[in-house]
Short mmCIF file of C-alpha atoms and ligand atoms in Angstrom, two decimals:
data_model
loop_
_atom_site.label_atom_id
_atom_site.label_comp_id
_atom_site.label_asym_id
_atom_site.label_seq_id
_atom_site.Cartn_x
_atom_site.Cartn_y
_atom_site.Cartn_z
CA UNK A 793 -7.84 9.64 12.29
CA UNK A 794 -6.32 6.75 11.22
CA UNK A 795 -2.81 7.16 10.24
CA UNK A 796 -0.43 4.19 8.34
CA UNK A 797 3.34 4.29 8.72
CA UNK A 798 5.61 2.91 6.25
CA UNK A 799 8.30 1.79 7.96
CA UNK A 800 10.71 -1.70 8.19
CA UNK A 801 11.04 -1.77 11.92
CA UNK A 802 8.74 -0.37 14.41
CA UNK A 803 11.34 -0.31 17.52
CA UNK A 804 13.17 2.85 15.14
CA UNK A 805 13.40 5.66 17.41
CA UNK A 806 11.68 8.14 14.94
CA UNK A 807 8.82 5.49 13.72
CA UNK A 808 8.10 4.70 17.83
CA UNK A 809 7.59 8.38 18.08
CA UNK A 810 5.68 8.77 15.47
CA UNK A 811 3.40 5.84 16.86
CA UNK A 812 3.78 7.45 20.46
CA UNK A 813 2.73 11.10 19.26
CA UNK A 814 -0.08 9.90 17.18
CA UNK A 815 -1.50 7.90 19.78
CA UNK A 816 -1.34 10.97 22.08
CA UNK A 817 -3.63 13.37 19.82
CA UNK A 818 -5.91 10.55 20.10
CA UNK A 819 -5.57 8.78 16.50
CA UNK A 820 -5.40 5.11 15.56
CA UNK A 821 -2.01 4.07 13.98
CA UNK A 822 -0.53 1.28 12.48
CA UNK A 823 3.06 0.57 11.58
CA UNK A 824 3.41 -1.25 8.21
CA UNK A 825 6.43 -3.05 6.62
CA UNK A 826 6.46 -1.46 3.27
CA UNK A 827 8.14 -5.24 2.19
CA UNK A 828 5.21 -6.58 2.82
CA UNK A 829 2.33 -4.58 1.10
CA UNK A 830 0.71 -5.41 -2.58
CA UNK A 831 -1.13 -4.25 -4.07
CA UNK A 832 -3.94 -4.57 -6.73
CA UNK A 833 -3.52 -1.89 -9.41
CA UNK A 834 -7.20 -1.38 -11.15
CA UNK A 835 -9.10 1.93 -11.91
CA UNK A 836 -11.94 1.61 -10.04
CA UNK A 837 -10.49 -0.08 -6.41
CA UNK A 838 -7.33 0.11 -6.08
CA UNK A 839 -6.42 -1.97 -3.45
CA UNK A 840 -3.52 -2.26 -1.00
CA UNK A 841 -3.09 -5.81 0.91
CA UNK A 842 -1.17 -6.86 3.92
CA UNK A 843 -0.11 -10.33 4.95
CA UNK A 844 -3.48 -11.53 3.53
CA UNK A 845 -5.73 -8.56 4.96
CA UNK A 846 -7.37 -6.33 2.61
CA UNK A 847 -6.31 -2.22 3.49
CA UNK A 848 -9.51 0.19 3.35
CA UNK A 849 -9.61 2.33 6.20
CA UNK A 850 -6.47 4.62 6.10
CA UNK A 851 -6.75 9.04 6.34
CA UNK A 852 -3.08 9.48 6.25
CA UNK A 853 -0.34 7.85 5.36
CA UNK A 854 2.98 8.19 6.31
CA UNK A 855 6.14 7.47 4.54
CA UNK A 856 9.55 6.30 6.05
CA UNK A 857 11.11 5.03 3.15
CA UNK A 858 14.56 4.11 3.45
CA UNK A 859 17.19 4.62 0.73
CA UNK A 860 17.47 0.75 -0.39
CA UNK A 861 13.75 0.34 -0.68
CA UNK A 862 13.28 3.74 -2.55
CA UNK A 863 11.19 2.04 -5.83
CA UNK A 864 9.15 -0.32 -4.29
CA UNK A 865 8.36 2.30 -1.27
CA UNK A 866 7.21 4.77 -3.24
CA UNK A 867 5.19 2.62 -5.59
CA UNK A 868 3.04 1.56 -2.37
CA UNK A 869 3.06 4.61 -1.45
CA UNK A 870 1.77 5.88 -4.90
CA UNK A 871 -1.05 2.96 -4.27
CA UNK A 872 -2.25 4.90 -0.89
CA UNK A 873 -2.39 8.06 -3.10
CA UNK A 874 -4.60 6.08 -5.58
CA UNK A 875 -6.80 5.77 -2.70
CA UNK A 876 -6.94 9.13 -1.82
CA UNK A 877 -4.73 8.71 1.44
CA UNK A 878 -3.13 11.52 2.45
CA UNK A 879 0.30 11.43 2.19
CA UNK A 880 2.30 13.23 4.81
CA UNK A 881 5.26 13.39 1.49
CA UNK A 882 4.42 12.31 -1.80
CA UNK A 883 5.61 9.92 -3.85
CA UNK A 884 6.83 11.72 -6.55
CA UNK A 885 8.72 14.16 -4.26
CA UNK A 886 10.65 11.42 -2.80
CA UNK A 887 11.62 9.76 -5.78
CA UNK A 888 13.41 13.81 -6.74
CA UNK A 889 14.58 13.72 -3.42
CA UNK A 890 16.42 10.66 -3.76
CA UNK A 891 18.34 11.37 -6.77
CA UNK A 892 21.23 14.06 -5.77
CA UNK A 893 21.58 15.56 -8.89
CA UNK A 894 17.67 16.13 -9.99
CA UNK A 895 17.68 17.51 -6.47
CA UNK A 896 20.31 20.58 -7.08
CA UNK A 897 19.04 20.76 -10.36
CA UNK A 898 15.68 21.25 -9.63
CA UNK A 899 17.15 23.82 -6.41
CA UNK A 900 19.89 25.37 -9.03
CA UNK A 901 16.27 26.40 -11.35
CA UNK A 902 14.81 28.40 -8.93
CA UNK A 903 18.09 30.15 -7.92
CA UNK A 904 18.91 28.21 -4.52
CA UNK A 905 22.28 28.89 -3.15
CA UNK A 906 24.13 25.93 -4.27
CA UNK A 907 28.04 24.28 -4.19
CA UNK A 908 29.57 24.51 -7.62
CA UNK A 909 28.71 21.22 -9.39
CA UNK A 910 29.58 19.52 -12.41
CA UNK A 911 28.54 16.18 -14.07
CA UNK A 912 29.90 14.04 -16.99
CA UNK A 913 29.73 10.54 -18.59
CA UNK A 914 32.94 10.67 -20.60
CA UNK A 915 36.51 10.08 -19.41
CA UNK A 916 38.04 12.12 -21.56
CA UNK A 917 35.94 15.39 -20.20
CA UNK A 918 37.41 14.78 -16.39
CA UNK A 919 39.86 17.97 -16.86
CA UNK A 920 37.02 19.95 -17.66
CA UNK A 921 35.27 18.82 -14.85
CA UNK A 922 37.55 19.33 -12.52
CA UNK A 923 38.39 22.84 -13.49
CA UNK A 924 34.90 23.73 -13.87
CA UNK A 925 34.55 23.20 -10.23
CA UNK A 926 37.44 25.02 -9.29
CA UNK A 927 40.49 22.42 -9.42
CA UNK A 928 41.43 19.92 -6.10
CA UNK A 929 40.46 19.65 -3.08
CA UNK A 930 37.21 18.65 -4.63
CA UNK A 931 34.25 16.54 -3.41
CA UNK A 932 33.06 13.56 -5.43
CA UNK A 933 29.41 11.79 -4.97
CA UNK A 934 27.36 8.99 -5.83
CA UNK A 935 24.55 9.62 -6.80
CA UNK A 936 22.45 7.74 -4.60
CA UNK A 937 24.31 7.41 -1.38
CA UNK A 938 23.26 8.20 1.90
CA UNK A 939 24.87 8.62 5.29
CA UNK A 940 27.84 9.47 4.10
CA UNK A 941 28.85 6.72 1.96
CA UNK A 942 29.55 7.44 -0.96
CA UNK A 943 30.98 10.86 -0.63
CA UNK A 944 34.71 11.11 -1.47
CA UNK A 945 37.00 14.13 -0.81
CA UNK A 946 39.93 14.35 -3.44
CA UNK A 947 42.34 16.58 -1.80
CA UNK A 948 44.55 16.59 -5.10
CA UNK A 949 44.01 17.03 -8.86
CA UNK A 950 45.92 13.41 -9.42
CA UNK A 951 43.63 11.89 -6.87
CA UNK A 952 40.43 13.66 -8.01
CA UNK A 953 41.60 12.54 -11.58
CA UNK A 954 41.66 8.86 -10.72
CA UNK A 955 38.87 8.67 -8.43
CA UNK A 956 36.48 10.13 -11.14
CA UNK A 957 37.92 7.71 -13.83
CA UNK A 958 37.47 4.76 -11.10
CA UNK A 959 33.95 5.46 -10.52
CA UNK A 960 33.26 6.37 -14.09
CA UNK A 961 34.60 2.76 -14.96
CA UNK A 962 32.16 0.84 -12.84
CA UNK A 963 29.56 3.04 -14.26
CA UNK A 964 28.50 4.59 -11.02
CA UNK A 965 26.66 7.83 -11.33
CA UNK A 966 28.67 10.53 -9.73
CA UNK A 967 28.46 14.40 -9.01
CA UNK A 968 31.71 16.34 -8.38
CA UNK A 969 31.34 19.40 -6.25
CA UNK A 970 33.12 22.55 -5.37
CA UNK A 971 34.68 21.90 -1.57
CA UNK A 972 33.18 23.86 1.03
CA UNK A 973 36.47 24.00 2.72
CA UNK A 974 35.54 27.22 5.22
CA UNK A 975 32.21 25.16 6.62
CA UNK A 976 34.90 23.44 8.65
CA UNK A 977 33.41 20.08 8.45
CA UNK A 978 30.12 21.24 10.06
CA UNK A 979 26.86 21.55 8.69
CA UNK A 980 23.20 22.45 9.52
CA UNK A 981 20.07 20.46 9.31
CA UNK A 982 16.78 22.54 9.20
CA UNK A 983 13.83 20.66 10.17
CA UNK A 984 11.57 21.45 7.85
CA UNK A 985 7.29 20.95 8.81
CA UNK A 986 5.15 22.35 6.47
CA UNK A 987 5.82 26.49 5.51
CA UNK A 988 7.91 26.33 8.56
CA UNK A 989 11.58 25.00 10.03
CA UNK A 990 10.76 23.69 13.60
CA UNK A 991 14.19 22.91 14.66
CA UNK A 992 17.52 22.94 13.50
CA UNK A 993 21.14 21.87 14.40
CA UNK A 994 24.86 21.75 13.32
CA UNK A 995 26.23 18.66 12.66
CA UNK A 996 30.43 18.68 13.13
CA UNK A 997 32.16 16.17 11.89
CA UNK A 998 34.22 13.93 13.96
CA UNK A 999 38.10 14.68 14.32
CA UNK A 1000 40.10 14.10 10.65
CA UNK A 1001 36.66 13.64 8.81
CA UNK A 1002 34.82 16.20 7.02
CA UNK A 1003 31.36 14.55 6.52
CA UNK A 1004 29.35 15.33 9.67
CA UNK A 1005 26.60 12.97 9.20
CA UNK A 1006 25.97 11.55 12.56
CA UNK A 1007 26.31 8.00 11.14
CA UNK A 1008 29.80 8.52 10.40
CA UNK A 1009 30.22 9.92 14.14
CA UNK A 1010 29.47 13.22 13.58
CA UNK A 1011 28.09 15.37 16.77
CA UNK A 1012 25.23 17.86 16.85
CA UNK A 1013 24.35 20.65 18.80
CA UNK A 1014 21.71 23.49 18.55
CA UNK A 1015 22.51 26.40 16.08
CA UNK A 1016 20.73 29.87 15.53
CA UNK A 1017 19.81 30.20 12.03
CA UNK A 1018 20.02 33.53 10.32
CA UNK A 1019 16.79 34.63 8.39
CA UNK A 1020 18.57 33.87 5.14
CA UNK A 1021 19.48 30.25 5.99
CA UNK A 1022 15.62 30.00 7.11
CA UNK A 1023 14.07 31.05 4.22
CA UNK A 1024 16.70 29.22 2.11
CA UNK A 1025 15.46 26.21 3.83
CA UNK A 1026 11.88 26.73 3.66
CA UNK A 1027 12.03 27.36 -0.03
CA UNK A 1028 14.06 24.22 -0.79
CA UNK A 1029 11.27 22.03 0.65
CA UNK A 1030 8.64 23.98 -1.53
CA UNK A 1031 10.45 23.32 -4.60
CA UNK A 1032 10.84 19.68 -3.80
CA UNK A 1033 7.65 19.20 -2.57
CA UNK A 1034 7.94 18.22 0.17
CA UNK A 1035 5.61 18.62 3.37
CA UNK A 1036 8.24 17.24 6.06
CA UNK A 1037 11.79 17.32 5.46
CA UNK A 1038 15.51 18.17 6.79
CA UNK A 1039 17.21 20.44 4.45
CA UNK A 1040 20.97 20.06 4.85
CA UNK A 1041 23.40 23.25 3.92
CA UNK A 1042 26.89 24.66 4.54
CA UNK A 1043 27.89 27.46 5.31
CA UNK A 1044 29.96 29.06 2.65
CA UNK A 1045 31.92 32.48 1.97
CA UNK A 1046 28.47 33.10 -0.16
CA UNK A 1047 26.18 32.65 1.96
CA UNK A 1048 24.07 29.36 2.50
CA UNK A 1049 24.71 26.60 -0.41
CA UNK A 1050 22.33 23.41 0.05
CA UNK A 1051 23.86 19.72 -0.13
CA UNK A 1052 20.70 17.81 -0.02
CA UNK A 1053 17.06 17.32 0.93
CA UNK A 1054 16.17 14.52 3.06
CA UNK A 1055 12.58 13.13 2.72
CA UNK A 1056 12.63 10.86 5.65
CA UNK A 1057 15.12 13.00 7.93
CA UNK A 1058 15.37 11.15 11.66
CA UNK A 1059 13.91 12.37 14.36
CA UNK A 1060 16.74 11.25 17.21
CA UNK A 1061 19.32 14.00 16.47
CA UNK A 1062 17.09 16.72 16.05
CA UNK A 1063 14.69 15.85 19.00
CA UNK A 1064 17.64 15.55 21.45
CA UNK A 1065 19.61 18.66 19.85
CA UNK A 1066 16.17 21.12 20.55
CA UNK A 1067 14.37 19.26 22.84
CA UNK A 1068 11.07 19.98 21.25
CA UNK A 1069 9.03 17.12 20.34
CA UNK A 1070 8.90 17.29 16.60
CA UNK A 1071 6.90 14.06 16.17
CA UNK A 1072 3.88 15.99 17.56
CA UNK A 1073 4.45 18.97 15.03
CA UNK A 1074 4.89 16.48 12.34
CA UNK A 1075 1.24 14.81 13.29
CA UNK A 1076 -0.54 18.31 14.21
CA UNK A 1077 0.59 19.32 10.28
CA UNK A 1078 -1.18 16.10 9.33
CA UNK A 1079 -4.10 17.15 11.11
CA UNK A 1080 -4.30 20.47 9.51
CA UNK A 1081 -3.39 19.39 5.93
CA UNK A 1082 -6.31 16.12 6.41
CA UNK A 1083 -9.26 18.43 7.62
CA UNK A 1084 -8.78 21.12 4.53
CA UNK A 1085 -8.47 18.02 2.38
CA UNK A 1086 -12.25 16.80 3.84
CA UNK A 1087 -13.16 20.31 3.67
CA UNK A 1088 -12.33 20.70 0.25
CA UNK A 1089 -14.02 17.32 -0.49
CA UNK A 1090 -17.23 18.05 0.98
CA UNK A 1091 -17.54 21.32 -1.17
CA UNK A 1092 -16.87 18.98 -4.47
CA UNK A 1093 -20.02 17.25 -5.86
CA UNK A 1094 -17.64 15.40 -8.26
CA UNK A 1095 -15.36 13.60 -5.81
CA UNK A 1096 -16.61 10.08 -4.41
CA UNK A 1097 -14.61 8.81 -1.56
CA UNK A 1098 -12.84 5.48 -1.80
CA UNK A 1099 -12.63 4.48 1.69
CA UNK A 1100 -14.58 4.53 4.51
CA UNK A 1101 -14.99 7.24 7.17
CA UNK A 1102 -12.04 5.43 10.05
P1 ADP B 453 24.85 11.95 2.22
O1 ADP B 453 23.57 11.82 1.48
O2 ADP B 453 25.66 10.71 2.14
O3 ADP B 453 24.65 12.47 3.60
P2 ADP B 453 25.87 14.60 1.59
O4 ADP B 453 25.84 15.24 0.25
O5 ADP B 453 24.91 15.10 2.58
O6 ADP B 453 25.71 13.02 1.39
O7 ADP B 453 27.35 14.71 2.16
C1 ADP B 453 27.74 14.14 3.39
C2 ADP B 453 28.54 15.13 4.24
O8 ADP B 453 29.75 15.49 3.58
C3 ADP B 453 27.81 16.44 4.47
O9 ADP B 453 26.96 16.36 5.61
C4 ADP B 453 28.94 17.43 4.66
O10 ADP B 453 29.41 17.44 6.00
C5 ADP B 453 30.05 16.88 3.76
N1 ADP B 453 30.01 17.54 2.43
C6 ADP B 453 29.24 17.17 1.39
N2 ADP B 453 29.41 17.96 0.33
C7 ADP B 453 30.34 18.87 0.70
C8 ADP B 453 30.96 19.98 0.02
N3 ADP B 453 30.67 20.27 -1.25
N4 ADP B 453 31.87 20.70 0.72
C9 ADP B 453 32.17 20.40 2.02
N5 ADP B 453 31.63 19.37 2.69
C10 ADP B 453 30.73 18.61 2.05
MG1 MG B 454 23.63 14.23 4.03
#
């Protein structure tokens, strides 16, 4: 096959192995600065260029968008899907993924264990708010953040009060969520690959902190999962839509409660944490998924490929 990978920087651990695995079942890959692809948006050829060169001959496609280039990522990766390139996530799912709150909402629907969670515009409905969530400590978010920026624990009601009403009066979009207090600063990443999770790990947060992302010096270690927790996980990645993911969760007094989905979860932590080589899992699902997708092809008389046969 030949398989595209959206990504800013080749030398990133999890795009190298991606490049490393793929070459190892034998496929052609090519790393592509999403920055750098346009595109030509008409009905009958769409068209995807890069640095001058015209893009035809791509099976898969796959998409390591990071946070900051979330609109223009996904709209080349929408162009690939124009093409009929299979895409190892699609676009829409990562656009839901990226937004916290159309994440739990879209979890809370189909009855996912979930932290408490409230969300307002107006200043004058922060009491509610708070209460609603139980009263301080409390947990504010931005919307969009990532790596732990952007997530706020208000150990009072006077601090939670003013925080809110800061944020609210720079017009950031912010979620305010029940504390997990008894996860203890930890929490666990499944590894999510297709209808299964291949790996997972718990993530404890350094001394003093209580956000365990490894970016904010958080350390990991392998964790059993219990069949609810696995299931929980696997089900969350359904309802996002998402092929390949890292479902994050606590572990609460009632039972597992998700934080967020992750459509471009790394491969470093998790690959050192289990020591199984989840790159290759991620490329054998794209094998899988691709030759169904010919299969299905070949049996339709009203489907015309787009590309050639690469
Ligand atoms: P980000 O996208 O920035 O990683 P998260 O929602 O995953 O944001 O939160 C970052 C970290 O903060 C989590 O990994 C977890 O350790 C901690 N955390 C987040 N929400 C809660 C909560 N409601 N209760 C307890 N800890 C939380
Ligand atoms: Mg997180």
């Amino acid at each position: 096959m030949k398989i595209a990978i959206l990504s800013r920087n080749p030398k990133l651990y999890s795009t190298s192995r991606l490049v490393e695995a793929a070459h190892a079942r034998g496929h052609e890959v090519r790393v592509l600065d999403v920055l750098r692809c346009y595109m030509n948006i008409t009905s009958h050829n769409p068209s995807i260029h890069y640095r001058g060169e015209d893009l035809t001959e791509f099976d898969a496609v796959i998409p390591r968008i990071g946070a900051s280039v979330t609109f223009y990522g996904t709209a080349v990766l929408r162009q690939f899907e124009m093409m009929n390139v299979f895409p190892l996530n699609e676009s829409v799912a990562i656009s839901r993924s990226r937004d916290k709150l159309r994440s739990i909402q879209l979890l809370a629907r189909k009855g996912i264990g979930l932290p408490v969670t409230g969300f307002a515009n107006n200043p004058d409905d922060i009491q509610d708010l708070i209460s609603q969530v139980g009263g301080a400590p409390l947990v504010i978010k931005l919307l969009q953040g990532t790596q732990g920026i952007g997530v706020v624990l208000a150990e009072t009601h006077n601090a939670a009060e003013s925080v809110i009403q800061a944020f609210m009066g720079l017009n950031a979009n912010i979620m305010v969520q029940e504390f997990i207090k008894e996860a203890g600063g930890s929490d666990i990443r499944c590894f999510v690959v297709g209808d299964k999770v291949v790996a997972s790990m718990k993530r404890q947060a350094a001394e003093g902190e209580f956000r365990s992302n490894l970016h904010r010096g958080g350390s990991a270690e392998l964790i059993k999962l219990t069949p609810e927790e696995r299931s929980t996980a696997v089900r969350a990645a359904k309802i996002m839509g998402l092929n390949v993911c890292g479902v994050d969760m606590l572990r609460s007094n009632h039972g597992p409660v998700i934080m967020e989905v992750n459509s471009s979860p790394g491969l470093k932590g998790i690959e050192a944490a289990s020591q199984k080589d989840i790159a290759d899992l991620i490329i054998q699902f794209i094998e899988k998924r691709f030759e169904t997708m010919e299969t299905t092809k070949d049996k339709s008389p009203t489907r015309t490929r787009t590309r050639g046969k690469g």
